[in-house]
Amino acid sequence: MNQPYLLLTPGPLSTSAAVKSAMQVDLSTWDQDYLAITEDIRQQLVALAKAQLATYTAVLLQGSGSYGVEAVLNTVLPKTYQKSYGCLMIAINGAYGKRMAEMADRLQIQHVDLVVPENEPITLDAVQAFFREHPEITHFAMIHCETTTGILNPIETIFPWVKAQNVTTIVDAMSSFGGIPIDVPELGIDFLISSANKCIQGVPGFAFVIANRASLEQCANRSTSVSLDLYAQYISFRDHPGKWRFTSPTHTILAFQQALRELALEGGIAARHTRYLQNQLQLVAGMQNLGFEALLPADYQSPIITTFKIPSASFDFQAFYDALKRRYFVIYPGKTTEGPSFRIGTIGNVDTQHIATLLATIETIQQQL
Ligand SMILES: *Cc1c(COP(=O)(O)O)cnc(C)c1O
């Protein structure tokens, strides 16, 4: 079947034909071929994070990205009913930050939340002020690209300062890792979470965590969940190279291996970042010409996904969506609380040619709707 439409979404997103066809092989999870592929992927992920294998490791985990986030929180944070528990600061400016707080509640993890409006970035000033009010903070978590709006939070200024406070640091870089360069050791990130179906351009099926080994090795027996115990999963990979606990998504792994090849062929993360930036700049300029205003100013807009305000009360998003879908393009509904909106992703196997066609198609639809 030919691809019926192009996904302009935050993931799952459009993948190449070669990524999809890499999945046409059935592999046994016990076989050496598969173990070697898993091991190779883990090593490549550490390298993409600009980290060394001596001090960092990559742990893969079955499930979607949220499983990775929940596994990190559960594995890293002690619980309030335990003798000495810590305090997690969560900096929130969107739905994914809120989801972390919801997980912390369920897991009985003590947390204090810095909540910022969804159309404003988290700033170092705000984080510093919050630390002064809460000397009990032992752990810090933040989203890099808040996919709710597409805002980019400045991890480059915030994480080195937080790390210097002797605090364990967690970043959800789900929708940015692979599409925006991140030097994990230099920023002092202990745990970075991402997943197979975002900027690496693979298909859904697993999350991965780039973890500081020393930080992870302190986390034995903390997780209250067996399957979401990131430490136990790490020990499996450490002691039996390539060996996951429990059934792993073998076809997704094959697709991911091909996606990593394509990332390297493209010129690595820096080159992919440039392509996404070009897509996004062209999209915003073109949409502006057509009368659509972006929610965020360019200063803190990511190249990943852009939120556009619904232009008028009479604008029918569903009709707009359906008309675009009939003409090849699938866009995304809005999620922000800052007023009615919709989103268009600029990641995946998408280039400026696609964006030009999308803009021409929107212009045609506008005349007909
Ligand atoms: C996609 C995404 C997630 C994970 O979502 P899943 O649906 O569980 O894969 C988490 N955080 C951010 C910022 C995301 O973009």
Short mmCIF file of C-alpha atoms and ligand atoms in Angstrom, two decimals:
data_model
loop_
_atom_site.label_atom_id
_atom_site.label_comp_id
_atom_site.label_asym_id
_atom_site.label_seq_id
_atom_site.Cartn_x
_atom_site.Cartn_y
_atom_site.Cartn_z
CA MET A 1 0.00 0.00 0.00
CA ASN A 2 1.29 3.43 -0.87
CA GLN A 3 1.41 6.00 1.91
CA PRO A 4 -2.03 7.62 1.65
CA TYR A 5 -0.98 10.82 3.37
CA LEU A 6 1.91 12.67 4.95
CA LEU A 7 1.86 13.11 8.74
CA LEU A 8 2.66 16.63 9.90
CA THR A 9 2.34 15.59 13.54
CA PRO A 10 4.62 15.29 16.57
CA GLY A 11 4.89 11.51 16.25
CA PRO A 12 4.26 8.93 15.14
CA LEU A 13 5.40 10.79 12.08
CA SER A 14 6.19 10.14 8.44
CA THR A 15 9.00 7.63 8.09
CA SER A 16 10.98 6.70 5.00
CA ALA A 17 10.11 3.71 2.81
CA ALA A 18 13.37 2.05 3.88
CA VAL A 19 12.45 2.40 7.59
CA LYS A 20 9.11 0.74 6.95
CA SER A 21 10.55 -2.04 4.82
CA ALA A 22 13.26 -2.83 7.40
CA MET A 23 10.44 -4.37 9.46
CA GLN A 24 9.84 -7.25 7.04
CA VAL A 25 12.01 -9.66 9.05
CA ASP A 26 11.02 -11.77 12.06
CA LEU A 27 13.77 -12.09 14.66
CA SER A 28 14.09 -14.08 17.87
CA THR A 29 14.90 -12.04 20.96
CA TRP A 30 17.31 -14.75 22.10
CA ASP A 31 19.28 -14.82 18.87
CA GLN A 32 22.74 -13.30 18.56
CA ASP A 33 21.68 -11.26 15.49
CA TYR A 34 19.07 -9.41 17.50
CA LEU A 35 21.23 -8.99 20.61
CA ALA A 36 23.94 -7.37 18.47
CA ILE A 37 21.47 -4.91 16.91
CA THR A 38 20.08 -3.87 20.30
CA GLU A 39 23.59 -3.39 21.67
CA ASP A 40 24.63 -1.34 18.65
CA ILE A 41 21.58 0.92 19.03
CA ARG A 42 22.34 1.50 22.72
CA GLN A 43 25.88 2.55 21.91
CA GLN A 44 24.82 4.83 19.07
CA LEU A 45 22.30 6.59 21.34
CA VAL A 46 25.01 7.37 23.89
CA ALA A 47 27.16 8.82 21.09
CA LEU A 48 24.25 10.95 19.81
CA ALA A 49 23.98 12.39 23.33
CA LYS A 50 27.70 13.39 23.07
CA ALA A 51 28.37 11.11 26.03
CA GLN A 52 30.98 8.41 26.75
CA LEU A 53 30.07 4.77 27.45
CA ALA A 54 32.22 4.81 30.59
CA THR A 55 29.97 7.36 32.29
CA TYR A 56 26.64 7.14 30.41
CA THR A 57 24.39 4.31 29.29
CA ALA A 58 21.28 3.99 27.12
CA VAL A 59 18.41 1.90 28.50
CA LEU A 60 15.62 0.90 26.10
CA LEU A 61 12.14 0.25 27.46
CA GLN A 62 9.06 -1.28 25.80
CA GLY A 63 6.08 1.06 25.43
CA SER A 64 5.43 4.64 24.36
CA GLY A 65 7.36 7.68 25.57
CA SER A 66 5.23 8.10 28.69
CA TYR A 67 6.31 4.63 29.87
CA GLY A 68 9.87 5.93 29.78
CA VAL A 69 8.96 9.04 31.79
CA GLU A 70 7.05 7.02 34.39
CA ALA A 71 9.87 4.45 34.62
CA VAL A 72 12.43 7.20 35.29
CA LEU A 73 10.30 8.88 37.97
CA ASN A 74 9.48 5.57 39.66
CA THR A 75 13.05 4.26 39.50
CA VAL A 76 14.86 7.43 40.49
CA LEU A 77 12.65 8.97 43.19
CA PRO A 78 12.10 7.49 46.66
CA LYS A 79 8.46 7.48 47.86
CA THR A 80 6.93 9.50 50.68
CA TYR A 81 6.28 6.38 52.79
CA GLN A 82 9.96 5.51 52.72
CA LYS A 83 12.35 6.61 55.43
CA SER A 84 14.24 9.30 53.58
CA TYR A 85 12.51 10.58 50.51
CA GLY A 86 13.52 13.45 48.29
CA CYS A 87 11.58 16.25 46.68
CA LEU A 88 11.11 16.56 42.94
CA MET A 89 10.74 20.00 41.39
CA ILE A 90 8.72 19.86 38.18
CA ALA A 91 8.84 22.96 35.96
CA ILE A 92 5.59 22.95 33.99
CA ASN A 93 4.44 24.92 30.95
CA GLY A 94 2.26 22.42 29.15
CA ALA A 95 0.42 19.10 29.17
CA TYR A 96 3.54 16.90 29.31
CA GLY A 97 4.83 18.68 32.40
CA LYS A 98 1.39 18.25 33.97
CA ARG A 99 1.49 14.55 33.12
CA MET A 100 4.74 14.24 35.09
CA ALA A 101 3.01 15.80 38.11
CA GLU A 102 0.14 13.33 37.72
CA MET A 103 2.62 10.45 37.65
CA ALA A 104 4.40 11.79 40.74
CA ASP A 105 1.05 11.95 42.58
CA ARG A 106 0.16 8.36 41.70
CA LEU A 107 3.61 7.14 42.66
CA GLN A 108 3.53 9.01 45.99
CA ILE A 109 6.57 11.03 45.07
CA GLN A 110 6.91 14.32 46.93
CA HIS A 111 6.92 17.13 44.37
CA VAL A 112 6.73 20.91 44.12
CA ASP A 113 5.62 22.42 40.83
CA LEU A 114 6.68 25.66 39.19
CA VAL A 115 3.79 26.40 36.83
CA VAL A 116 4.33 28.90 34.03
CA PRO A 117 1.79 29.94 31.34
CA GLU A 118 1.90 27.67 28.29
CA ASN A 119 2.98 30.46 25.94
CA GLU A 120 6.00 31.42 28.08
CA PRO A 121 9.29 29.53 28.46
CA ILE A 122 10.63 28.38 31.82
CA THR A 123 13.49 30.73 32.70
CA LEU A 124 16.60 30.31 34.80
CA ASP A 125 15.47 33.28 36.94
CA ALA A 126 12.17 31.58 37.76
CA VAL A 127 13.92 28.29 38.56
CA GLN A 128 16.44 30.04 40.83
CA ALA A 129 13.70 31.91 42.69
CA PHE A 130 11.79 28.65 43.14
CA PHE A 131 14.88 26.93 44.55
CA ARG A 132 15.25 29.72 47.11
CA GLU A 133 11.69 29.05 48.30
CA HIS A 134 12.19 25.27 48.34
CA PRO A 135 15.53 24.24 49.83
CA GLU A 136 14.10 20.69 50.12
CA ILE A 137 14.48 20.05 46.35
CA THR A 138 16.66 17.02 45.57
CA HIS A 139 15.54 16.26 41.98
CA PHE A 140 14.56 18.44 39.03
CA ALA A 141 12.47 17.59 35.95
CA MET A 142 11.54 19.66 32.92
CA ILE A 143 10.37 19.24 29.33
CA HIS A 144 12.76 20.43 26.62
CA CYS A 145 10.34 20.98 23.72
CA GLU A 146 6.82 21.19 25.21
CA THR A 147 4.92 19.61 22.35
CA THR A 148 1.67 21.09 23.71
CA THR A 149 2.58 24.39 22.04
CA GLY A 150 5.98 23.72 20.43
CA ILE A 151 7.77 25.98 22.91
CA LEU A 152 11.47 25.35 23.52
CA ASN A 153 12.59 25.59 27.14
CA PRO A 154 16.21 26.78 27.58
CA ILE A 155 17.87 23.66 28.98
CA GLU A 156 21.29 25.11 28.09
CA THR A 157 21.05 27.76 30.81
CA ILE A 158 18.88 25.92 33.35
CA PHE A 159 20.44 22.45 33.64
CA PRO A 160 24.07 23.39 34.37
CA TRP A 161 22.89 25.68 37.17
CA VAL A 162 20.53 23.09 38.66
CA LYS A 163 23.22 20.39 38.50
CA ALA A 164 25.59 22.71 40.36
CA GLN A 165 23.06 22.71 43.25
CA ASN A 166 23.83 19.01 43.68
CA VAL A 167 20.41 18.01 42.39
CA THR A 168 19.60 14.99 40.18
CA THR A 169 18.37 16.22 36.80
CA ILE A 170 15.74 14.73 34.48
CA VAL A 171 14.78 16.08 31.06
CA ASP A 172 11.93 14.91 28.86
CA ALA A 173 13.50 15.48 25.44
CA MET A 174 10.93 13.24 23.81
CA SER A 175 10.15 15.50 20.88
CA SER A 176 13.61 17.09 20.51
CA PHE A 177 16.31 14.42 20.89
CA GLY A 178 17.70 13.65 17.44
CA GLY A 179 16.31 16.89 15.99
CA ILE A 180 18.10 19.44 18.18
CA PRO A 181 21.73 18.97 19.34
CA ILE A 182 21.93 18.23 23.09
CA ASP A 183 25.26 17.71 24.86
CA VAL A 184 23.99 15.62 27.76
CA PRO A 185 27.16 15.46 29.95
CA GLU A 186 28.02 19.12 29.40
CA LEU A 187 24.56 20.25 30.50
CA GLY A 188 24.72 18.05 33.60
CA ILE A 189 21.74 15.91 32.62
CA ASP A 190 21.45 12.69 34.62
CA PHE A 191 18.43 11.24 32.81
CA LEU A 192 17.22 12.17 29.32
CA ILE A 193 14.06 10.49 28.04
CA SER A 194 13.02 10.14 24.40
CA SER A 195 11.30 7.59 22.18
CA ALA A 196 11.60 5.71 18.90
CA ASN A 197 8.93 7.54 16.93
CA LYS A 198 9.98 11.17 17.21
CA CYS A 199 13.06 12.94 15.78
CA ILE A 200 15.06 9.75 15.18
CA GLN A 201 12.22 9.02 12.70
CA GLY A 202 11.54 5.42 13.66
CA VAL A 203 8.18 3.76 14.34
CA PRO A 204 6.44 3.51 17.76
CA GLY A 205 7.27 0.74 20.21
CA PHE A 206 9.86 1.77 22.76
CA ALA A 207 11.21 4.63 24.86
CA PHE A 208 14.87 5.13 25.67
CA VAL A 209 16.70 6.80 28.50
CA ILE A 210 20.23 8.19 28.30
CA ALA A 211 21.38 7.86 31.91
CA ASN A 212 24.37 8.84 33.94
CA ARG A 213 25.60 5.43 35.10
CA ALA A 214 26.59 6.53 38.59
CA SER A 215 23.16 8.15 39.15
CA LEU A 216 21.29 5.10 37.84
CA GLU A 217 23.37 2.69 39.89
CA GLN A 218 22.05 4.32 43.08
CA CYS A 219 18.49 3.33 42.17
CA ALA A 220 18.31 -0.38 42.94
CA ASN A 221 14.94 -1.57 44.29
CA ARG A 222 13.30 1.86 44.27
CA SER A 223 10.75 1.19 41.56
CA THR A 224 7.37 0.02 42.80
CA SER A 225 6.71 -1.48 39.35
CA VAL A 226 8.39 -4.60 37.97
CA SER A 227 8.00 -3.81 34.28
CA LEU A 228 8.80 -0.09 34.64
CA ASP A 229 11.94 -0.71 36.72
CA LEU A 230 14.57 1.10 34.68
CA TYR A 231 17.35 -0.06 37.00
CA ALA A 232 16.46 -3.73 36.51
CA GLN A 233 16.27 -3.20 32.76
CA TYR A 234 19.74 -1.58 32.88
CA ILE A 235 21.19 -4.50 34.82
CA SER A 236 19.83 -6.88 32.18
CA PHE A 237 21.52 -4.91 29.38
CA ARG A 238 24.71 -4.46 31.42
CA ASP A 239 25.13 -8.11 32.36
CA HIS A 240 23.71 -9.68 29.17
CA PRO A 241 24.56 -7.39 26.23
CA GLY A 242 21.53 -6.76 24.00
CA LYS A 243 19.13 -8.66 26.30
CA TRP A 244 15.88 -6.93 27.23
CA ARG A 245 13.72 -8.23 30.05
CA PHE A 246 10.41 -9.43 28.57
CA THR A 247 9.36 -9.43 24.92
CA SER A 248 10.77 -6.49 23.01
CA PRO A 249 9.46 -4.82 19.82
CA THR A 250 11.76 -6.61 17.37
CA HIS A 251 10.33 -5.02 14.24
CA THR A 252 10.47 -1.55 15.77
CA ILE A 253 14.13 -2.16 16.60
CA LEU A 254 14.90 -3.06 12.98
CA ALA A 255 13.14 0.09 11.81
CA PHE A 256 15.06 2.12 14.39
CA GLN A 257 18.39 0.72 13.22
CA GLN A 258 17.55 1.86 9.68
CA ALA A 259 16.40 5.25 11.01
CA LEU A 260 19.78 5.69 12.73
CA ARG A 261 21.55 4.90 9.45
CA GLU A 262 19.48 7.56 7.73
CA LEU A 263 20.23 10.08 10.48
CA ALA A 264 23.96 9.48 9.94
CA LEU A 265 23.57 9.73 6.14
CA GLU A 266 21.75 13.03 6.52
CA GLY A 267 24.80 14.38 8.35
CA GLY A 268 23.80 13.74 11.96
CA ILE A 269 21.71 15.76 14.39
CA ALA A 270 23.09 19.16 13.30
CA ALA A 271 22.04 18.57 9.67
CA ARG A 272 18.62 17.27 10.72
CA HIS A 273 18.17 20.32 12.95
CA THR A 274 18.86 22.55 9.95
CA ARG A 275 16.26 20.73 7.83
CA TYR A 276 13.62 21.03 10.57
CA LEU A 277 14.46 24.73 11.03
CA GLN A 278 14.06 25.37 7.31
CA ASN A 279 10.73 23.52 7.29
CA GLN A 280 9.45 25.51 10.26
CA LEU A 281 10.60 28.94 9.05
CA GLN A 282 9.03 28.34 5.67
CA LEU A 283 5.81 27.13 7.30
CA VAL A 284 5.40 30.16 9.59
CA ALA A 285 6.22 32.67 6.86
CA GLY A 286 3.81 31.00 4.44
CA MET A 287 1.02 30.64 6.99
CA GLN A 288 1.41 34.32 7.93
CA ASN A 289 0.88 35.23 4.28
CA LEU A 290 -2.31 33.18 4.35
CA GLY A 291 -3.55 35.01 7.45
CA PHE A 292 -2.62 32.50 10.19
CA GLU A 293 -0.82 33.76 13.27
CA ALA A 294 1.57 31.57 15.26
CA LEU A 295 0.89 31.41 19.02
CA LEU A 296 4.56 31.86 19.95
CA PRO A 297 7.13 34.49 18.96
CA ALA A 298 10.11 33.17 16.98
CA ASP A 299 12.44 33.62 20.01
CA TYR A 300 11.24 30.50 21.77
CA GLN A 301 9.50 28.64 19.00
CA SER A 302 11.00 25.17 18.36
CA PRO A 303 11.56 23.78 14.85
CA ILE A 304 9.50 20.72 15.88
CA ILE A 305 5.85 21.76 15.87
CA THR A 306 4.04 25.08 15.55
CA THR A 307 0.75 26.17 17.11
CA PHE A 308 -1.44 28.46 15.02
CA LYS A 309 -4.35 30.43 16.45
CA ILE A 310 -7.75 29.64 14.97
CA PRO A 311 -8.13 32.75 12.73
CA SER A 312 -11.82 33.54 13.35
CA ALA A 313 -14.89 32.29 15.18
CA SER A 314 -16.31 31.01 11.89
CA PHE A 315 -13.22 28.91 11.10
CA ASP A 316 -14.20 25.22 11.02
CA PHE A 317 -11.12 23.23 12.03
CA GLN A 318 -12.68 19.83 11.28
CA ALA A 319 -13.63 20.90 7.73
CA PHE A 320 -10.12 22.35 7.26
CA TYR A 321 -8.54 19.13 8.59
CA ASP A 322 -10.68 16.89 6.38
CA ALA A 323 -10.04 18.98 3.26
CA LEU A 324 -6.27 18.84 3.90
CA LYS A 325 -6.36 15.11 4.57
CA ARG A 326 -8.16 14.47 1.27
CA ARG A 327 -5.27 16.34 -0.33
CA TYR A 328 -2.47 14.29 1.35
CA PHE A 329 -1.70 16.25 4.54
CA VAL A 330 -2.58 15.23 8.11
CA ILE A 331 -2.18 18.03 10.66
CA TYR A 332 -2.80 18.02 14.42
CA PRO A 333 -5.47 19.50 16.68
CA GLY A 334 -4.51 22.09 19.30
CA LYS A 335 -3.85 21.16 22.92
CA THR A 336 -3.00 24.48 24.58
CA THR A 337 -5.23 26.16 27.14
CA GLU A 338 -4.26 29.55 25.61
CA GLY A 339 -7.25 29.68 23.24
CA PRO A 340 -8.46 27.68 20.22
CA SER A 341 -5.62 26.52 17.98
CA PHE A 342 -4.24 23.81 15.76
CA ARG A 343 -0.75 22.47 15.24
CA ILE A 344 1.45 21.57 12.29
CA GLY A 345 4.55 19.42 12.82
CA THR A 346 7.71 19.95 10.75
CA ILE A 347 9.59 16.78 11.77
CA GLY A 348 9.79 13.35 10.15
CA ASN A 349 10.59 12.52 6.57
CA VAL A 350 9.47 15.99 5.50
CA ASP A 351 11.29 18.70 3.55
CA THR A 352 10.67 22.22 2.25
CA GLN A 353 9.17 20.79 -0.94
CA HIS A 354 6.41 19.22 1.17
CA ILE A 355 5.90 22.47 3.07
CA ALA A 356 5.61 24.43 -0.19
CA THR A 357 2.94 22.00 -1.44
CA LEU A 358 1.14 22.15 1.90
CA LEU A 359 1.00 25.96 1.75
CA ALA A 360 -0.29 25.94 -1.83
CA THR A 361 -2.92 23.38 -0.78
CA ILE A 362 -4.04 25.50 2.19
CA GLU A 363 -4.41 28.48 -0.13
CA THR A 364 -6.66 26.46 -2.43
CA ILE A 365 -8.74 25.15 0.47
CA GLN A 366 -9.22 28.65 1.86
CA GLN A 367 -10.84 29.72 -1.39
CA GLN A 368 -13.24 26.77 -1.29
CA LEU A 369 -14.21 26.59 2.40
C1 LIG B 1 5.38 12.51 22.65
C2 LIG B 1 5.75 13.07 23.94
C3 LIG B 1 5.73 12.29 25.13
C4 LIG B 1 5.30 10.85 25.17
O1 LIG B 1 4.08 10.62 24.64
P1 LIG B 1 3.62 9.13 24.31
O2 LIG B 1 2.28 9.33 23.70
O3 LIG B 1 3.59 8.37 25.56
O4 LIG B 1 4.65 8.57 23.36
C5 LIG B 1 6.19 12.85 26.29
N1 LIG B 1 6.63 14.12 26.33
C6 LIG B 1 6.68 14.89 25.24
C7 LIG B 1 7.22 16.28 25.35
C8 LIG B 1 6.22 14.40 24.01
O5 LIG B 1 6.28 15.18 22.92
#
